[in-house]
Amino acid sequence: MTWLLYLKAVHVMAVMAWMAGMFYLPRLFVYHVEAGPKAEIAATFGVMEERLLRIIMTPALITVWITGLILVWQQAQYNQGWFHAKFALVIAMSAMHGMMSKWRKDLAAGTNTKDSRFFRIANEVPTVLMAGIVIFVIVKPF
């Protein structure tokens, strides 16, 4: 089952890449909003946001889902309570990814209605979700 260990390694690397983006993208949104839509730097933030999502975050998200589903199936963990709780949080994290994608499009189109305080608060959501996911995976409380 050496291949399973490699699959776990790929899964962990993809999680790390995805989470790095999930932590960084809302911070870019804060800087983007504070710069104002007409600022020269706003265009730079737009490019950074789009590339972060397209080149790093979305491929990492897809890899996390594919490797995670294979792992849970191979290890028959799909009927355990801790997995159900973790899975719910991963779905919430994926939804947050989708919302960030929408927010990026709104910023790029100049239709954003959210202020920097909103994005500062949104920046904390992935941290809370990640903490729950890690606790369920490591501790397996039920």
Short mmCIF file of N, CA and C in Angstrom, two decimals:
data_model
loop_
_atom_site.label_atom_id
_atom_site.label_comp_id
_atom_site.label_asym_id
_atom_site.label_seq_id
_atom_site.Cartn_x
_atom_site.Cartn_y
_atom_site.Cartn_z
N MET A 1 0.81 -1.20 0.00
CA MET A 1 0.00 0.00 0.00
C MET A 1 0.85 1.27 0.00
N THR A 2 2.05 1.16 -0.55
CA THR A 2 2.93 2.33 -0.64
C THR A 2 2.27 3.44 -1.43
N TRP A 3 1.50 3.10 -2.46
CA TRP A 3 0.85 4.11 -3.28
C TRP A 3 -0.11 4.96 -2.45
N LEU A 4 -0.70 4.35 -1.40
CA LEU A 4 -1.61 5.08 -0.53
C LEU A 4 -0.87 6.17 0.24
N LEU A 5 0.35 5.88 0.66
CA LEU A 5 1.16 6.89 1.35
C LEU A 5 1.51 8.04 0.42
N TYR A 6 1.83 7.73 -0.84
CA TYR A 6 2.09 8.79 -1.82
C TYR A 6 0.84 9.62 -2.07
N LEU A 7 -0.30 8.95 -2.12
CA LEU A 7 -1.56 9.65 -2.31
C LEU A 7 -1.84 10.59 -1.13
N LYS A 8 -1.58 10.12 0.09
CA LYS A 8 -1.74 10.97 1.27
C LYS A 8 -0.81 12.17 1.19
N ALA A 9 0.42 11.93 0.75
CA ALA A 9 1.39 13.03 0.63
C ALA A 9 0.89 14.07 -0.37
N VAL A 10 0.38 13.62 -1.51
CA VAL A 10 -0.16 14.55 -2.51
C VAL A 10 -1.36 15.30 -1.93
N HIS A 11 -2.20 14.60 -1.19
CA HIS A 11 -3.36 15.22 -0.57
C HIS A 11 -2.93 16.33 0.39
N VAL A 12 -1.97 16.04 1.25
CA VAL A 12 -1.50 17.03 2.22
C VAL A 12 -0.86 18.23 1.51
N MET A 13 -0.07 17.98 0.47
CA MET A 13 0.53 19.09 -0.28
C MET A 13 -0.54 19.96 -0.93
N ALA A 14 -1.57 19.33 -1.49
CA ALA A 14 -2.65 20.09 -2.12
C ALA A 14 -3.43 20.89 -1.07
N VAL A 15 -3.66 20.30 0.09
CA VAL A 15 -4.34 21.02 1.18
C VAL A 15 -3.53 22.25 1.57
N MET A 16 -2.22 22.07 1.69
CA MET A 16 -1.37 23.20 2.07
C MET A 16 -1.43 24.32 1.03
N ALA A 17 -1.37 23.98 -0.24
CA ALA A 17 -1.43 24.98 -1.30
C ALA A 17 -2.79 25.69 -1.30
N TRP A 18 -3.86 24.90 -1.17
CA TRP A 18 -5.20 25.47 -1.16
C TRP A 18 -5.38 26.42 0.02
N MET A 19 -4.95 25.97 1.20
CA MET A 19 -5.13 26.79 2.39
C MET A 19 -4.28 28.05 2.34
N ALA A 20 -3.09 27.97 1.77
CA ALA A 20 -2.27 29.18 1.63
C ALA A 20 -3.04 30.23 0.82
N GLY A 21 -3.66 29.78 -0.26
CA GLY A 21 -4.47 30.69 -1.07
C GLY A 21 -5.71 31.18 -0.34
N MET A 22 -6.35 30.30 0.41
CA MET A 22 -7.55 30.68 1.15
C MET A 22 -7.24 31.73 2.22
N PHE A 23 -6.03 31.67 2.77
CA PHE A 23 -5.62 32.67 3.76
C PHE A 23 -5.20 33.98 3.09
N TYR A 24 -4.61 33.91 1.91
CA TYR A 24 -4.02 35.08 1.27
C TYR A 24 -5.01 35.87 0.41
N LEU A 25 -5.89 35.20 -0.29
CA LEU A 25 -6.79 35.89 -1.22
C LEU A 25 -7.66 36.95 -0.54
N PRO A 26 -8.29 36.67 0.59
CA PRO A 26 -9.09 37.73 1.22
C PRO A 26 -8.24 38.93 1.64
N ARG A 27 -6.99 38.68 1.99
CA ARG A 27 -6.09 39.77 2.35
C ARG A 27 -5.83 40.65 1.11
N LEU A 28 -5.67 40.01 -0.05
CA LEU A 28 -5.52 40.77 -1.29
C LEU A 28 -6.78 41.61 -1.55
N PHE A 29 -7.95 41.03 -1.24
CA PHE A 29 -9.20 41.77 -1.42
C PHE A 29 -9.22 43.03 -0.55
N VAL A 30 -8.72 42.90 0.69
CA VAL A 30 -8.65 44.06 1.59
C VAL A 30 -7.80 45.16 0.95
N TYR A 31 -6.62 44.80 0.48
CA TYR A 31 -5.72 45.78 -0.14
C TYR A 31 -6.35 46.37 -1.40
N HIS A 32 -7.01 45.52 -2.18
CA HIS A 32 -7.65 45.96 -3.43
C HIS A 32 -8.73 46.99 -3.13
N VAL A 33 -9.60 46.70 -2.17
CA VAL A 33 -10.69 47.61 -1.83
C VAL A 33 -10.14 48.92 -1.26
N GLU A 34 -9.14 48.82 -0.40
CA GLU A 34 -8.58 50.02 0.21
C GLU A 34 -7.84 50.89 -0.81
N ALA A 35 -7.32 50.29 -1.88
CA ALA A 35 -6.64 51.07 -2.92
C ALA A 35 -7.64 51.89 -3.74
N GLY A 36 -8.87 51.40 -3.82
CA GLY A 36 -9.88 52.10 -4.62
C GLY A 36 -9.86 51.59 -6.06
N PRO A 37 -11.00 51.62 -6.72
CA PRO A 37 -11.11 51.03 -8.06
C PRO A 37 -10.30 51.76 -9.13
N LYS A 38 -9.99 53.02 -8.92
CA LYS A 38 -9.28 53.79 -9.94
C LYS A 38 -7.77 53.81 -9.73
N ALA A 39 -7.33 53.26 -8.61
CA ALA A 39 -5.90 53.26 -8.31
C ALA A 39 -5.16 52.34 -9.28
N GLU A 40 -3.95 52.74 -9.64
CA GLU A 40 -3.13 51.93 -10.55
C GLU A 40 -2.85 50.55 -9.96
N ILE A 41 -2.63 50.52 -8.66
CA ILE A 41 -2.29 49.26 -7.98
C ILE A 41 -3.48 48.29 -7.98
N ALA A 42 -4.70 48.81 -8.11
CA ALA A 42 -5.89 47.95 -8.13
C ALA A 42 -5.81 46.94 -9.28
N ALA A 43 -5.29 47.35 -10.41
CA ALA A 43 -5.13 46.43 -11.54
C ALA A 43 -4.14 45.34 -11.21
N THR A 44 -3.08 45.69 -10.50
CA THR A 44 -2.09 44.70 -10.08
C THR A 44 -2.72 43.70 -9.13
N PHE A 45 -3.49 44.20 -8.16
CA PHE A 45 -4.18 43.29 -7.24
C PHE A 45 -5.12 42.36 -8.00
N GLY A 46 -5.81 42.89 -9.00
CA GLY A 46 -6.71 42.07 -9.81
C GLY A 46 -5.98 40.92 -10.49
N VAL A 47 -4.81 41.21 -11.06
CA VAL A 47 -4.01 40.16 -11.70
C VAL A 47 -3.55 39.13 -10.67
N MET A 48 -3.09 39.61 -9.53
CA MET A 48 -2.63 38.70 -8.47
C MET A 48 -3.76 37.79 -8.00
N GLU A 49 -4.94 38.35 -7.81
CA GLU A 49 -6.10 37.58 -7.35
C GLU A 49 -6.49 36.51 -8.37
N GLU A 50 -6.55 36.92 -9.63
CA GLU A 50 -6.96 35.99 -10.69
C GLU A 50 -5.96 34.85 -10.83
N ARG A 51 -4.69 35.16 -10.82
CA ARG A 51 -3.66 34.12 -10.96
C ARG A 51 -3.62 33.19 -9.75
N LEU A 52 -3.77 33.75 -8.56
CA LEU A 52 -3.80 32.92 -7.35
C LEU A 52 -4.93 31.91 -7.44
N LEU A 53 -6.09 32.35 -7.85
CA LEU A 53 -7.24 31.45 -7.97
C LEU A 53 -7.04 30.43 -9.09
N ARG A 54 -6.66 30.91 -10.26
CA ARG A 54 -6.60 30.04 -11.45
C ARG A 54 -5.42 29.08 -11.43
N ILE A 55 -4.26 29.53 -10.97
CA ILE A 55 -3.05 28.73 -11.08
C ILE A 55 -2.77 27.90 -9.82
N ILE A 56 -3.17 28.39 -8.66
CA ILE A 56 -2.84 27.69 -7.42
C ILE A 56 -4.07 27.12 -6.73
N MET A 57 -5.02 27.97 -6.40
CA MET A 57 -6.11 27.54 -5.54
C MET A 57 -7.06 26.52 -6.18
N THR A 58 -7.52 26.79 -7.39
CA THR A 58 -8.48 25.87 -8.00
C THR A 58 -7.87 24.52 -8.34
N PRO A 59 -6.66 24.46 -8.92
CA PRO A 59 -6.05 23.13 -9.10
C PRO A 59 -5.83 22.39 -7.77
N ALA A 60 -5.46 23.14 -6.73
CA ALA A 60 -5.27 22.51 -5.42
C ALA A 60 -6.60 21.99 -4.88
N LEU A 61 -7.66 22.77 -5.03
CA LEU A 61 -8.99 22.34 -4.60
C LEU A 61 -9.40 21.04 -5.29
N ILE A 62 -9.21 20.99 -6.59
CA ILE A 62 -9.57 19.79 -7.36
C ILE A 62 -8.74 18.59 -6.89
N THR A 63 -7.45 18.81 -6.68
CA THR A 63 -6.57 17.73 -6.21
C THR A 63 -6.97 17.26 -4.82
N VAL A 64 -7.32 18.19 -3.94
CA VAL A 64 -7.77 17.83 -2.59
C VAL A 64 -9.00 16.93 -2.67
N TRP A 65 -9.96 17.32 -3.49
CA TRP A 65 -11.20 16.54 -3.59
C TRP A 65 -10.95 15.15 -4.18
N ILE A 66 -10.18 15.09 -5.25
CA ILE A 66 -9.93 13.78 -5.89
C ILE A 66 -9.16 12.86 -4.94
N THR A 67 -8.05 13.34 -4.40
CA THR A 67 -7.25 12.49 -3.52
C THR A 67 -8.00 12.16 -2.23
N GLY A 68 -8.73 13.13 -1.71
CA GLY A 68 -9.48 12.90 -0.47
C GLY A 68 -10.56 11.84 -0.64
N LEU A 69 -11.28 11.90 -1.74
CA LEU A 69 -12.33 10.89 -1.96
C LEU A 69 -11.74 9.50 -2.17
N ILE A 70 -10.61 9.42 -2.87
CA ILE A 70 -9.95 8.12 -3.04
C ILE A 70 -9.49 7.60 -1.69
N LEU A 71 -8.89 8.46 -0.89
CA LEU A 71 -8.39 8.03 0.43
C LEU A 71 -9.52 7.54 1.33
N VAL A 72 -10.61 8.29 1.39
CA VAL A 72 -11.71 7.89 2.26
C VAL A 72 -12.33 6.59 1.79
N TRP A 73 -12.39 6.39 0.49
CA TRP A 73 -12.94 5.15 -0.05
C TRP A 73 -12.01 3.97 0.23
N GLN A 74 -10.73 4.15 -0.01
CA GLN A 74 -9.75 3.08 0.19
C GLN A 74 -9.64 2.67 1.66
N GLN A 75 -9.85 3.61 2.54
CA GLN A 75 -9.70 3.32 3.97
C GLN A 75 -11.04 3.09 4.65
N ALA A 76 -12.11 3.07 3.87
CA ALA A 76 -13.47 2.82 4.37
C ALA A 76 -13.81 3.69 5.58
N GLN A 77 -13.54 4.99 5.47
CA GLN A 77 -13.82 5.91 6.57
C GLN A 77 -15.13 6.66 6.38
N TYR A 78 -15.82 6.41 5.30
CA TYR A 78 -17.02 7.16 4.96
C TYR A 78 -18.19 6.93 5.90
N ASN A 79 -18.11 5.93 6.77
CA ASN A 79 -19.22 5.68 7.69
C ASN A 79 -18.89 6.09 9.13
N GLN A 80 -17.82 6.83 9.32
CA GLN A 80 -17.41 7.25 10.66
C GLN A 80 -17.89 8.68 10.94
N GLY A 81 -18.32 8.90 12.16
CA GLY A 81 -18.88 10.20 12.54
C GLY A 81 -17.92 11.37 12.34
N TRP A 82 -16.66 11.19 12.73
CA TRP A 82 -15.69 12.28 12.58
C TRP A 82 -15.54 12.66 11.11
N PHE A 83 -15.62 11.66 10.21
CA PHE A 83 -15.50 11.95 8.78
C PHE A 83 -16.68 12.79 8.29
N HIS A 84 -17.88 12.49 8.77
CA HIS A 84 -19.05 13.27 8.35
C HIS A 84 -18.90 14.73 8.75
N ALA A 85 -18.41 14.96 9.98
CA ALA A 85 -18.20 16.32 10.46
C ALA A 85 -17.12 17.02 9.63
N LYS A 86 -16.02 16.32 9.38
CA LYS A 86 -14.94 16.88 8.56
C LYS A 86 -15.44 17.18 7.16
N PHE A 87 -16.19 16.27 6.59
CA PHE A 87 -16.71 16.42 5.23
C PHE A 87 -17.60 17.67 5.13
N ALA A 88 -18.42 17.89 6.15
CA ALA A 88 -19.28 19.08 6.16
C ALA A 88 -18.43 20.35 6.16
N LEU A 89 -17.34 20.35 6.92
CA LEU A 89 -16.46 21.52 6.95
C LEU A 89 -15.70 21.69 5.63
N VAL A 90 -15.34 20.60 4.99
CA VAL A 90 -14.67 20.69 3.68
C VAL A 90 -15.64 21.25 2.64
N ILE A 91 -16.89 20.86 2.73
CA ILE A 91 -17.91 21.43 1.83
C ILE A 91 -18.03 22.94 2.10
N ALA A 92 -18.04 23.32 3.37
CA ALA A 92 -18.11 24.75 3.71
C ALA A 92 -16.88 25.49 3.19
N MET A 93 -15.70 24.87 3.29
CA MET A 93 -14.48 25.49 2.77
C MET A 93 -14.56 25.63 1.25
N SER A 94 -15.10 24.63 0.60
CA SER A 94 -15.27 24.69 -0.86
C SER A 94 -16.25 25.80 -1.25
N ALA A 95 -17.30 25.95 -0.45
CA ALA A 95 -18.26 27.03 -0.70
C ALA A 95 -17.59 28.39 -0.51
N MET A 96 -16.72 28.48 0.49
CA MET A 96 -15.98 29.72 0.72
C MET A 96 -15.08 30.01 -0.48
N HIS A 97 -14.47 28.99 -1.04
CA HIS A 97 -13.65 29.14 -2.25
C HIS A 97 -14.52 29.73 -3.38
N GLY A 98 -15.71 29.19 -3.54
CA GLY A 98 -16.62 29.68 -4.56
C GLY A 98 -17.02 31.13 -4.33
N MET A 99 -17.27 31.49 -3.08
CA MET A 99 -17.61 32.88 -2.77
C MET A 99 -16.44 33.81 -3.08
N MET A 100 -15.23 33.36 -2.75
CA MET A 100 -14.05 34.17 -3.04
C MET A 100 -13.90 34.37 -4.55
N SER A 101 -14.20 33.35 -5.30
CA SER A 101 -14.14 33.45 -6.75
C SER A 101 -15.13 34.51 -7.25
N LYS A 102 -16.33 34.50 -6.68
CA LYS A 102 -17.34 35.51 -7.05
C LYS A 102 -16.88 36.90 -6.65
N TRP A 103 -16.35 37.04 -5.46
CA TRP A 103 -15.88 38.35 -5.00
C TRP A 103 -14.76 38.88 -5.92
N ARG A 104 -13.90 37.98 -6.37
CA ARG A 104 -12.82 38.39 -7.27
C ARG A 104 -13.40 38.93 -8.58
N LYS A 105 -14.41 38.22 -9.08
CA LYS A 105 -15.06 38.67 -10.33
C LYS A 105 -15.74 40.03 -10.13
N ASP A 106 -16.36 40.22 -8.98
CA ASP A 106 -17.00 41.51 -8.69
C ASP A 106 -15.96 42.63 -8.63
N LEU A 107 -14.83 42.35 -7.99
CA LEU A 107 -13.76 43.36 -7.93
C LEU A 107 -13.24 43.67 -9.32
N ALA A 108 -13.05 42.64 -10.13
CA ALA A 108 -12.53 42.83 -11.49
C ALA A 108 -13.51 43.62 -12.36
N ALA A 109 -14.80 43.40 -12.16
CA ALA A 109 -15.82 44.07 -12.96
C ALA A 109 -16.17 45.45 -12.43
N GLY A 110 -15.66 45.78 -11.25
CA GLY A 110 -15.99 47.08 -10.65
C GLY A 110 -17.36 47.11 -10.02
N THR A 111 -17.92 45.93 -9.71
CA THR A 111 -19.26 45.87 -9.13
C THR A 111 -19.24 45.46 -7.65
N ASN A 112 -18.08 45.45 -7.04
CA ASN A 112 -17.96 45.07 -5.64
C ASN A 112 -18.69 46.06 -4.74
N THR A 113 -19.46 45.54 -3.78
CA THR A 113 -20.17 46.39 -2.82
C THR A 113 -19.68 46.17 -1.39
N LYS A 114 -18.66 45.33 -1.23
CA LYS A 114 -18.17 44.99 0.10
C LYS A 114 -16.98 45.88 0.47
N ASP A 115 -16.88 46.20 1.77
CA ASP A 115 -15.78 47.04 2.22
C ASP A 115 -14.64 46.18 2.78
N SER A 116 -13.56 46.84 3.15
CA SER A 116 -12.38 46.10 3.64
C SER A 116 -12.67 45.38 4.95
N ARG A 117 -13.56 45.92 5.77
CA ARG A 117 -13.92 45.25 7.03
C ARG A 117 -14.57 43.89 6.74
N PHE A 118 -15.44 43.83 5.75
CA PHE A 118 -16.07 42.57 5.36
C PHE A 118 -15.00 41.54 4.98
N PHE A 119 -14.03 41.96 4.18
CA PHE A 119 -12.99 41.03 3.73
C PHE A 119 -12.05 40.64 4.88
N ARG A 120 -11.86 41.55 5.83
CA ARG A 120 -11.05 41.19 7.01
C ARG A 120 -11.73 40.08 7.81
N ILE A 121 -13.04 40.20 7.96
CA ILE A 121 -13.80 39.16 8.67
C ILE A 121 -13.81 37.86 7.86
N ALA A 122 -14.03 37.98 6.55
CA ALA A 122 -14.04 36.80 5.68
C ALA A 122 -12.69 36.09 5.73
N ASN A 123 -11.63 36.83 5.97
CA ASN A 123 -10.29 36.25 6.04
C ASN A 123 -10.15 35.27 7.20
N GLU A 124 -10.99 35.39 8.21
CA GLU A 124 -10.91 34.51 9.38
C GLU A 124 -11.67 33.20 9.19
N VAL A 125 -12.62 33.17 8.27
CA VAL A 125 -13.45 31.98 8.08
C VAL A 125 -12.63 30.74 7.71
N PRO A 126 -11.70 30.80 6.75
CA PRO A 126 -10.90 29.61 6.45
C PRO A 126 -10.09 29.10 7.64
N THR A 127 -9.64 30.00 8.49
CA THR A 127 -8.88 29.58 9.67
C THR A 127 -9.74 28.76 10.62
N VAL A 128 -10.95 29.23 10.85
CA VAL A 128 -11.88 28.52 11.75
C VAL A 128 -12.25 27.16 11.15
N LEU A 129 -12.56 27.14 9.86
CA LEU A 129 -12.91 25.87 9.21
C LEU A 129 -11.73 24.91 9.24
N MET A 130 -10.54 25.42 8.95
CA MET A 130 -9.34 24.56 8.95
C MET A 130 -9.09 23.96 10.34
N ALA A 131 -9.26 24.76 11.37
CA ALA A 131 -9.06 24.26 12.73
C ALA A 131 -10.01 23.09 13.02
N GLY A 132 -11.26 23.24 12.63
CA GLY A 132 -12.21 22.15 12.84
C GLY A 132 -11.85 20.91 12.05
N ILE A 133 -11.45 21.10 10.80
CA ILE A 133 -11.07 19.96 9.96
C ILE A 133 -9.89 19.21 10.57
N VAL A 134 -8.87 19.94 10.98
CA VAL A 134 -7.67 19.30 11.57
C VAL A 134 -8.04 18.56 12.85
N ILE A 135 -8.86 19.16 13.68
CA ILE A 135 -9.27 18.48 14.93
C ILE A 135 -10.01 17.19 14.63
N PHE A 136 -10.95 17.22 13.69
CA PHE A 136 -11.69 16.00 13.35
C PHE A 136 -10.78 14.93 12.78
N VAL A 137 -9.81 15.30 11.96
CA VAL A 137 -8.91 14.32 11.34
C VAL A 137 -7.94 13.72 12.36
N ILE A 138 -7.39 14.55 13.22
CA ILE A 138 -6.36 14.09 14.16
C ILE A 138 -6.97 13.46 15.40
N VAL A 139 -7.93 14.13 16.01
CA VAL A 139 -8.50 13.67 17.29
C VAL A 139 -9.57 12.59 17.08
N LYS A 140 -10.32 12.71 15.98
CA LYS A 140 -11.44 11.79 15.70
C LYS A 140 -12.34 11.65 16.95
N PRO A 141 -12.95 12.76 17.37
CA PRO A 141 -13.69 12.76 18.63
C PRO A 141 -14.93 11.87 18.66
N PHE A 142 -15.41 11.46 17.52
CA PHE A 142 -16.56 10.53 17.48
C PHE A 142 -16.56 9.75 16.21
#
